[in-house]
Tab-separated table of C-alpha atoms in Angstrom:
chain	number	residue	atom	x	y	z
A	1354	MET	CA	-165.186	-26.000	28.284
A	1355	LYS	CA	-162.038	-24.205	28.087
A	1356	ASN	CA	-161.335	-22.258	25.032
A	1357	ILE	CA	-157.787	-21.527	24.056
A	1358	CYS	CA	-156.688	-19.336	20.973
A	1359	ILE	CA	-153.036	-20.237	19.909
A	1360	MET	CA	-151.974	-17.172	18.029
A	1361	VAL	CA	-148.844	-17.251	15.365
A	1362	GLY	CA	-147.553	-14.253	13.761
A	1363	ALA	CA	-144.890	-15.973	11.374
A	1364	ARG	CA	-143.690	-19.330	9.346
A	1365	PRO	CA	-141.032	-20.227	11.998
A	1366	ASN	CA	-144.047	-20.062	14.392
A	1367	PHE	CA	-145.791	-22.933	13.438
A	1368	VAL	CA	-142.817	-25.548	13.955
A	1369	LYS	CA	-143.176	-24.393	18.084
A	1370	VAL	CA	-147.209	-24.579	17.965
A	1371	ALA	CA	-147.704	-27.926	16.226
A	1372	PRO	CA	-146.899	-29.869	19.422
A	1373	LEU	CA	-149.403	-27.854	21.491
A	1374	LEU	CA	-152.364	-28.698	18.680
A	1375	TRP	CA	-150.932	-32.604	19.739
A	1376	ALA	CA	-150.850	-32.129	23.124
A	1377	ILE	CA	-154.424	-30.607	23.193
A	1378	ASP	CA	-155.552	-33.806	20.972
A	1379	LYS	CA	-154.164	-35.908	23.394
A	1380	ALA	CA	-155.896	-33.802	26.092
A	1381	LYS	CA	-159.362	-34.293	25.025
A	1382	ALA	CA	-158.762	-38.127	24.345
A	1383	GLU	CA	-157.819	-38.747	28.039
A	1384	GLY	CA	-161.436	-36.845	28.429
A	1385	HIS	CA	-160.641	-33.194	29.000
A	1386	ASP	CA	-162.681	-30.386	28.353
A	1387	ILE	CA	-161.072	-28.456	25.809
A	1388	GLY	CA	-161.650	-26.781	22.307
A	1389	CYS	CA	-159.322	-24.556	20.609
A	1390	GLN	CA	-158.566	-22.267	17.872
A	1391	LEU	CA	-155.298	-21.533	15.565
A	1392	VAL	CA	-154.897	-18.052	14.061
A	1393	TYR	CA	-152.599	-16.764	12.085
A	1394	ALA	CA	-151.559	-12.928	11.573
A	1395	GLY	CA	-150.869	-12.789	7.938
A	1396	ARG	CA	-152.909	-14.499	4.886
A	1397	GLU	CA	-154.459	-17.312	3.982
A	1398	ASP	CA	-152.104	-17.104	0.273
A	1399	ASP	CA	-148.957	-16.029	2.166
A	1400	PRO	CA	-146.189	-17.484	0.017
A	1401	THR	CA	-143.864	-18.686	3.131
A	1402	LEU	CA	-146.590	-20.716	3.853
A	1403	GLU	CA	-145.422	-23.816	1.569
A	1404	PRO	CA	-148.442	-26.323	0.932
A	1405	SER	CA	-146.215	-29.482	2.515
A	1406	LEU	CA	-145.769	-27.272	5.947
A	1407	PHE	CA	-148.588	-28.411	7.393
A	1408	ASP	CA	-148.180	-32.277	6.417
A	1409	ASP	CA	-145.001	-32.372	7.103
A	1410	LEU	CA	-146.028	-30.817	11.381
A	1411	GLN	CA	-148.990	-33.286	11.369
A	1412	MET	CA	-151.155	-30.353	11.828
A	1413	SER	CA	-153.918	-28.451	10.133
A	1414	ARG	CA	-153.860	-24.974	8.661
A	1415	PRO	CA	-155.192	-22.073	11.017
A	1416	ASP	CA	-158.731	-21.394	11.287
A	1417	VAL	CA	-158.685	-18.127	11.348
A	1418	PHE	CA	-156.178	-16.269	9.179
A	1419	LEU	CA	-156.434	-12.385	9.898
A	1420	GLY	CA	-155.056	-11.216	6.811
A	1421	VAL	CA	-152.485	-8.790	7.837
A	1422	ASP	CA	-149.983	-7.945	5.034
A	1423	CYS	CA	-147.618	-4.816	6.009
A	1424	SER	CA	-143.657	-3.918	5.468
A	1425	SER	CA	-143.663	-1.464	8.289
A	1426	LEU	CA	-143.307	-2.968	11.863
A	1427	ASN	CA	-145.180	-0.246	13.810
A	1428	GLU	CA	-148.302	-0.320	10.996
A	1429	LEU	CA	-148.353	-4.035	11.487
A	1430	THR	CA	-148.612	-3.971	14.864
A	1431	GLY	CA	-151.768	-1.988	14.757
A	1432	CYS	CA	-153.964	-3.614	11.463
A	1433	VAL	CA	-152.931	-7.273	14.599
A	1434	MET	CA	-153.846	-4.926	17.027
A	1435	GLY	CA	-157.270	-4.005	15.413
A	1436	ARG	CA	-157.995	-7.075	13.804
A	1437	PHE	CA	-157.278	-9.547	16.848
A	1438	GLU	CA	-159.577	-7.246	19.004
A	1439	ALA	CA	-162.596	-7.961	16.397
A	1440	TYR	CA	-161.333	-12.054	16.571
A	1441	LEU	CA	-161.857	-11.955	20.581
A	1442	ALA	CA	-165.333	-10.372	20.232
A	1443	ILE	CA	-167.074	-12.600	18.680
A	1444	HIS	CA	-164.891	-15.854	19.513
A	1445	PRO	CA	-165.271	-16.904	23.319
A	1446	THR	CA	-162.170	-16.837	25.020
A	1447	ASP	CA	-160.620	-18.552	27.986
A	1448	VAL	CA	-156.540	-18.104	27.428
A	1449	VAL	CA	-154.448	-16.667	24.272
A	1450	ILE	CA	-151.520	-18.518	23.800
A	1451	VAL	CA	-148.158	-16.399	21.987
A	1452	VAL	CA	-144.808	-18.006	20.983
A	1453	ASP	CA	-141.540	-15.991	20.910
A	1454	ASP	CA	-140.746	-12.243	20.199
A	1455	LEU	CA	-142.732	-10.789	16.739
A	1456	ALA	CA	-144.233	-7.730	16.392
A	1457	SER	CA	-147.718	-9.198	15.982
A	1458	THR	CA	-146.661	-11.114	18.932
A	1459	MET	CA	-146.706	-8.036	21.139
A	1460	ALA	CA	-150.017	-7.097	18.832
A	1461	ALA	CA	-151.734	-9.869	20.407
A	1462	ALA	CA	-150.746	-9.446	24.233
A	1463	ILE	CA	-151.871	-6.231	24.206
A	1464	VAL	CA	-155.165	-6.470	22.720
A	1465	THR	CA	-155.241	-9.842	25.341
A	1466	LYS	CA	-154.965	-8.350	27.724
A	1467	LYS	CA	-157.024	-5.139	26.985
A	1468	CYS	CA	-159.775	-7.631	26.854
A	1469	GLY	CA	-159.126	-9.112	30.248
A	1470	ILE	CA	-158.240	-12.701	28.866
A	1471	PRO	CA	-155.434	-14.204	30.496
A	1472	LEU	CA	-152.439	-14.421	28.443
A	1473	ALA	CA	-149.737	-17.602	28.332
A	1474	HIS	CA	-145.891	-16.477	26.892
A	1475	ILE	CA	-144.024	-19.895	25.114
A	1476	VAL	CA	-140.356	-19.276	24.908
A	1477	ALA	CA	-140.630	-16.433	27.651
A	1478	GLY	CA	-137.512	-15.062	29.647
A	1479	THR	CA	-135.333	-14.721	26.684
A	1480	ARG	CA	-133.370	-11.722	26.058
A	1481	SER	CA	-130.463	-10.366	24.316
A	1482	PHE	CA	-130.309	-7.364	26.095
A	1483	ASP	CA	-129.885	-4.587	23.191
A	1484	MET	CA	-132.332	-1.839	23.701
A	1485	LYS	CA	-131.607	-1.470	19.881
A	1486	MET	CA	-133.487	-4.661	18.751
A	1487	PRO	CA	-137.146	-4.110	17.898
A	1488	LYS	CA	-137.696	-7.822	19.559
A	1489	GLU	CA	-135.876	-6.944	22.605
A	1490	ILE	CA	-138.872	-4.523	23.445
A	1491	ASN	CA	-141.577	-7.039	22.076
A	1492	ARG	CA	-139.983	-9.606	24.644
A	1493	LEU	CA	-140.132	-6.997	27.268
A	1494	VAL	CA	-143.629	-5.855	26.906
A	1495	ILE	CA	-144.988	-9.423	25.941
A	1496	ASP	CA	-143.295	-10.902	29.596
A	1497	GLY	CA	-144.327	-8.329	31.671
A	1498	LEU	CA	-148.101	-8.378	30.215
A	1499	SER	CA	-148.114	-12.403	30.617
A	1500	ASP	CA	-150.030	-14.657	33.225
A	1501	TYR	CA	-148.172	-17.768	32.253
A	1502	LEU	CA	-144.470	-17.831	31.564
A	1503	PHE	CA	-143.311	-20.679	30.141
A	1504	THR	CA	-139.459	-21.319	30.073
A	1505	ALA	CA	-137.232	-23.221	27.922
A	1506	GLY	CA	-134.655	-23.215	30.968
A	1507	ALA	CA	-133.773	-22.127	34.486
A	1508	GLY	CA	-131.658	-19.047	32.703
A	1509	ALA	CA	-134.998	-17.631	31.025
A	1510	CYS	CA	-136.622	-18.338	35.035
A	1511	SER	CA	-133.694	-15.948	36.658
A	1512	ILE	CA	-134.514	-13.173	34.030
A	1513	VAL	CA	-137.720	-12.999	34.565
A	1514	THR	CA	-137.664	-13.392	38.228
A	1515	ARG	CA	-135.089	-10.428	38.154
A	1516	GLU	CA	-137.657	-8.668	36.410
A	1517	GLY	CA	-140.636	-8.421	38.789
A	1518	ALA	CA	-142.596	-11.711	37.783
A	1519	GLU	CA	-144.196	-13.830	40.296
A	1520	MET	CA	-143.002	-17.110	41.498
A	1521	SER	CA	-146.262	-18.551	40.730
A	1522	GLN	CA	-146.763	-17.345	37.101
A	1523	ILE	CA	-143.199	-18.727	35.882
A	1524	TYR	CA	-143.353	-22.228	34.897
A	1525	MET	CA	-140.071	-23.960	33.429
A	1526	VAL	CA	-141.648	-26.378	30.910
A	1527	GLY	CA	-138.654	-27.243	28.517
A	1528	ASN	CA	-138.276	-26.298	24.891
A	1529	VAL	CA	-141.068	-26.684	22.516
A	1530	LEU	CA	-139.031	-26.474	19.408
A	1531	ILE	CA	-137.490	-29.834	20.629
A	1532	ASP	CA	-140.869	-31.857	20.913
A	1533	THR	CA	-141.275	-31.104	17.077
A	1534	LEU	CA	-137.681	-32.312	16.053
A	1535	ARG	CA	-138.317	-35.504	18.245
A	1536	LYS	CA	-141.725	-36.483	16.530
A	1537	ASN	CA	-140.315	-35.778	13.360
A	1538	ARG	CA	-136.780	-36.901	13.295
A	1539	ASP	CA	-137.591	-40.610	12.353
A	1540	ARG	CA	-139.860	-38.812	8.830
A	1541	PHE	CA	-136.908	-36.769	7.862
A	1542	VAL	CA	-136.312	-36.974	4.281
A	1543	GLU	CA	-133.556	-36.685	1.922
A	1544	PRO	CA	-133.350	-33.855	0.123
A	1545	VAL	CA	-132.639	-33.814	-3.839
A	1546	LEU	CA	-131.300	-29.961	-4.388
A	1547	LEU	CA	-131.910	-27.568	-6.909
A	1548	PHE	CA	-129.074	-25.438	-7.658
A	1549	ALA	CA	-128.982	-21.262	-8.444
A	1550	SER	CA	-126.114	-21.383	-11.012
A	1551	ALA	CA	-125.004	-23.571	-13.947
A	1552	ARG	CA	-121.656	-24.498	-12.131
A	1553	ASP	CA	-123.935	-25.694	-9.179
A	1554	LYS	CA	-126.122	-28.063	-11.338
A	1555	ALA	CA	-122.929	-29.561	-13.333
A	1556	ASP	CA	-121.480	-30.797	-10.001
A	1557	SER	CA	-125.032	-31.668	-8.518
A	1558	GLN	CA	-124.104	-35.486	-8.903
A	1559	GLN	CA	-121.272	-35.208	-6.826
A	1560	LEU	CA	-122.925	-33.074	-4.116
A	1561	GLN	CA	-125.738	-35.569	-3.743
A	1562	SER	CA	-123.115	-37.430	-2.927
A	1563	ALA	CA	-121.680	-35.377	-0.163
A	1564	LEU	CA	-124.995	-35.343	1.389
A	1565	ARG	CA	-124.904	-39.408	1.899
A	1566	ASN	CA	-121.575	-39.288	2.977
A	1567	ARG	CA	-121.801	-36.579	5.497
A	1568	SER	CA	-119.210	-34.668	3.893
A	1569	TYR	CA	-120.497	-31.063	3.963
A	1570	LEU	CA	-121.265	-27.589	5.581
A	1571	VAL	CA	-124.407	-26.020	6.180
A	1572	PHE	CA	-125.090	-22.420	5.940
A	1573	THR	CA	-128.242	-19.974	6.865
A	1574	LEU	CA	-128.935	-16.358	6.751
A	1575	ASN	CA	-131.277	-14.594	7.878
A	1576	ARG	CA	-130.419	-11.939	10.321
A	1577	LYS	CA	-131.045	-7.776	8.975
A	1578	ALA	CA	-128.303	-6.754	9.942
A	1579	LEU	CA	-125.896	-8.990	8.846
A	1580	ILE	CA	-127.630	-9.353	5.490
A	1581	ALA	CA	-126.782	-5.211	5.348
A	1582	GLY	CA	-123.132	-4.763	6.429
A	1583	LYS	CA	-122.402	-6.513	2.451
A	1584	GLU	CA	-118.584	-5.741	2.779
A	1585	ASN	CA	-117.936	-7.350	6.300
A	1586	LEU	CA	-120.712	-10.137	5.370
A	1587	THR	CA	-118.100	-10.803	2.145
A	1588	ARG	CA	-115.221	-11.290	3.953
A	1589	MET	CA	-117.308	-13.736	6.503
A	1590	LEU	CA	-117.910	-16.069	3.421
A	1591	VAL	CA	-114.279	-16.401	2.201
A	1592	ALA	CA	-113.214	-16.904	5.589
A	1593	MET	CA	-115.943	-19.559	5.615
A	1594	SER	CA	-115.137	-20.957	2.495
A	1595	GLU	CA	-111.481	-21.184	2.842
A	1596	ALA	CA	-111.419	-23.023	5.893
A	1597	SER	CA	-113.419	-25.523	5.220
A	1598	LYS	CA	-110.895	-27.576	3.738
A	1599	GLY	CA	-112.692	-27.984	0.361
A	1600	LEU	CA	-116.056	-29.222	1.912
A	1601	PRO	CA	-119.119	-28.107	0.271
A	1602	VAL	CA	-121.153	-25.486	1.622
A	1603	ILE	CA	-124.911	-25.891	1.201
A	1604	ALA	CA	-126.875	-22.698	1.679
A	1605	PRO	CA	-130.462	-22.630	1.467
A	1606	LEU	CA	-131.507	-19.268	1.197
A	1607	ARG	CA	-134.278	-17.056	0.485
A	1608	GLY	CA	-135.268	-13.276	-0.166
A	1609	ALA	CA	-132.520	-11.094	0.877
A	1610	ALA	CA	-130.586	-13.458	1.919
A	1611	ARG	CA	-130.339	-15.262	-1.357
A	1612	GLU	CA	-130.397	-11.905	-3.324
A	1613	THR	CA	-127.256	-10.657	-1.105
A	1614	VAL	CA	-125.013	-13.897	-0.908
A	1615	GLU	CA	-125.392	-14.981	-4.772
A	1616	PRO	CA	-123.039	-12.131	-6.075
A	1617	LEU	CA	-120.642	-13.421	-3.968
A	1618	VAL	CA	-120.131	-16.871	-4.822
A	1619	ALA	CA	-117.574	-16.316	-7.534
A	1620	SER	CA	-115.158	-15.290	-4.526
A	1621	CYS	CA	-116.651	-19.032	-2.730
A	1622	PRO	CA	-115.648	-21.420	-5.358
A	1623	ASN	CA	-117.420	-24.368	-2.214
A	1624	LEU	CA	-120.727	-22.113	-1.419
A	1625	HIS	CA	-123.529	-23.742	-3.289
A	1626	ILE	CA	-126.968	-21.726	-2.936
A	1627	VAL	CA	-130.277	-23.702	-3.127
A	1628	SER	CA	-133.770	-23.686	-3.471
A	1629	PRO	CA	-135.431	-23.560	0.049
A	1630	LEU	CA	-136.882	-26.715	1.720
A	1631	SER	CA	-139.590	-28.022	3.156
A	1632	TYR	CA	-139.639	-28.560	6.957
A	1633	LEU	CA	-138.828	-32.333	6.466
A	1634	GLU	CA	-135.984	-31.549	4.132
A	1635	PHE	CA	-134.205	-29.467	6.108
A	1636	GLY	CA	-134.205	-31.428	9.023
A	1637	TRP	CA	-132.408	-34.392	7.324
A	1638	LEU	CA	-130.029	-31.473	6.075
A	1639	THR	CA	-128.674	-30.231	9.332
A	1640	ALA	CA	-129.346	-33.115	11.132
A	1641	HIS	CA	-126.424	-34.938	8.902
A	1642	ALA	CA	-124.311	-31.720	8.042
A	1643	ARG	CA	-120.912	-32.215	9.325
A	1644	GLY	CA	-121.235	-28.920	10.807
A	1645	ILE	CA	-123.948	-25.567	10.562
A	1646	ILE	CA	-122.757	-21.846	10.335
A	1647	THR	CA	-125.896	-19.921	11.231
A	1648	ASP	CA	-127.488	-16.773	12.631
A	1649	SER	CA	-130.498	-18.522	13.979
A	1650	GLY	CA	-131.097	-19.313	17.484
A	1651	ASN	CA	-133.748	-22.317	16.182
A	1652	VAL	CA	-131.060	-23.637	14.347
A	1653	ALA	CA	-128.542	-23.616	16.500
A	1654	GLU	CA	-130.928	-25.102	19.145
A	1655	GLU	CA	-131.870	-28.422	16.666
A	1656	ALA	CA	-127.772	-28.443	15.816
A	1657	THR	CA	-127.510	-29.132	19.814
A	1658	PHE	CA	-130.069	-31.879	19.833
A	1659	ASN	CA	-128.160	-33.467	17.031
A	1660	ALA	CA	-125.068	-32.814	18.460
A	1661	VAL	CA	-123.644	-31.464	15.569
A	1662	PRO	CA	-121.570	-28.645	15.821
A	1663	CYS	CA	-122.386	-25.108	15.208
A	1664	ILE	CA	-120.938	-21.643	14.610
A	1665	THR	CA	-123.401	-18.804	15.466
A	1666	LEU	CA	-123.033	-15.567	13.454
A	1667	ASN	CA	-123.932	-13.473	16.803
A	1668	SER	CA	-122.143	-12.384	19.555
A	1669	TYR	CA	-124.699	-13.200	21.925
A	1670	THR	CA	-127.616	-15.787	22.105
A	1671	GLU	CA	-131.127	-15.670	23.555
A	1672	HIS	CA	-130.433	-19.540	23.645
A	1673	ILE	CA	-127.439	-19.580	26.195
A	1674	GLU	CA	-127.695	-23.420	27.233
A	1675	THR	CA	-126.615	-24.006	23.276
A	1676	VAL	CA	-123.297	-22.936	24.204
A	1677	LYS	CA	-123.052	-23.869	27.880
A	1678	VAL	CA	-124.296	-27.138	27.689
A	1679	GLY	CA	-124.457	-27.926	24.035
A	1680	SER	CA	-122.846	-27.725	20.250
A	1681	ASN	CA	-123.000	-24.225	19.871
A	1682	VAL	CA	-120.245	-21.566	19.632
A	1683	LEU	CA	-120.811	-17.503	18.980
A	1684	VAL	CA	-118.061	-15.487	16.834
A	1685	GLY	CA	-119.752	-12.624	16.526
A	1686	GLU	CA	-119.389	-10.924	12.865
A	1687	ASP	CA	-115.975	-11.532	13.189
A	1688	ALA	CA	-114.190	-13.091	10.136
A	1689	ASP	CA	-111.004	-13.930	11.661
A	1690	LYS	CA	-113.330	-16.264	14.560
A	1691	LEU	CA	-114.869	-17.923	11.926
A	1692	ARG	CA	-112.089	-18.734	10.126
A	1693	GLU	CA	-110.462	-20.611	12.866
A	1694	ALA	CA	-114.245	-22.083	14.097
A	1695	VAL	CA	-114.638	-23.260	10.744
A	1696	ALA	CA	-111.401	-25.196	10.237
A	1697	ASP	CA	-112.234	-26.850	13.611
A	1698	MET	CA	-115.094	-27.925	12.259
A	1699	ALA	CA	-114.004	-28.921	9.047
A	1700	SER	CA	-111.432	-31.039	10.944
A	1701	GLY	CA	-113.344	-32.958	13.126
A	1702	ARG	CA	-112.428	-30.647	16.290
A	1703	TRP	CA	-114.991	-29.572	18.270
A	1704	LYS	CA	-116.073	-29.759	22.166
A	1705	LYS	CA	-118.667	-32.127	23.441
A	1706	SER	CA	-122.138	-31.622	23.804
A	1707	GLY	CA	-125.048	-32.621	25.919
A	1708	LEU	CA	-128.714	-32.142	25.720
A	1709	PRO	CA	-129.988	-29.078	28.375
A	1710	ASP	CA	-132.697	-30.128	30.862
A	1711	ARG	CA	-136.056	-30.819	29.541
A	1712	TRP	CA	-135.439	-31.107	25.977
A	1713	ASP	CA	-137.513	-34.447	26.286
A	1714	GLY	CA	-140.234	-33.857	24.055
A	1715	ARG	CA	-142.944	-33.490	26.664
A	1716	THR	CA	-142.973	-29.652	26.926
A	1717	ALA	CA	-146.165	-29.279	25.324
A	1718	GLU	CA	-147.695	-31.874	27.012
A	1719	ARG	CA	-146.863	-29.927	30.442
A	1720	ILE	CA	-147.864	-26.588	28.946
A	1721	ILE	CA	-151.154	-27.712	28.232
A	1722	GLN	CA	-151.643	-29.773	31.655
A	1723	ILE	CA	-151.311	-26.738	32.900
A	1724	LEU	CA	-153.421	-24.234	31.413
A	1725	ALA	CA	-156.337	-27.152	31.391
A	1726	GLN	CA	-156.482	-27.506	35.295
């Protein structure tokens, strides 16, 4: 039997590993002798893992919780290394799969190689080329250690080749996030929005009507550097609000992003903060929007798949195919550029977009076929 361990560092990773579990189940049904354990770095009672998440993704909960809960990235890295090493010591493992670029992902990658176990990295070759970003260091370390580099596109293949990876290690398998989206798009659920302010609650019927008429924009915010620059963020929010031509801007925010934006809503009358949504509800909200303003690469990828206009609040993207082929436009942290792009979006003026290569929903199948050989 080939024993596969899938290591997950945080909530967003589950959206990308769910298709791997589906593909493993399919391989088992076809007669392949494969075993799999799903390991989560965090706690079993992690508040970010809402009960609906695993039902929405049609996957089981993790088999093992390492129980790490640290605010310091260096402390987290050390804790994950110690606990994941203990896990590998008692669980026979033929290959470890890691996803993306978190500190916990890097920790698991280091331990895997120290234990002499083959390492597979999904979404390999993504780069910002900004060494001030902790995640950029994580990416370089993980890719440098990996035996299998599973990339989403030709650009990522070129990056890992230039960095010295052997061609025999590199596999352009496509975008695993799109596997999840394709499987679940017919299951999306129109959300019943829960608003933060009394003003929004009074207008909730009108706002719910805007959802059904696709006459709204979606705003998401997560990047710490953007949240920390409160003065510039205020300018950007005002520009977004003024340029949106009265369209409601629906913002499902949580944590620091919500705390920062809530006091600024008074200067942005059409910005409406709502409670965080489930995966299927958020999928519906973004798929039916007039446009999306975000700092998330994953949200931009989903927008490209859905052919929904998307503005990314960054000067670069690790997923350049969403700009070259898809519906994404970069405006950096420039309020004037944002104003211009939102005006185009609200008016229905946007570039034509298409689907990047291998966004066909079979990425996970390709990965498991390669590892099962």
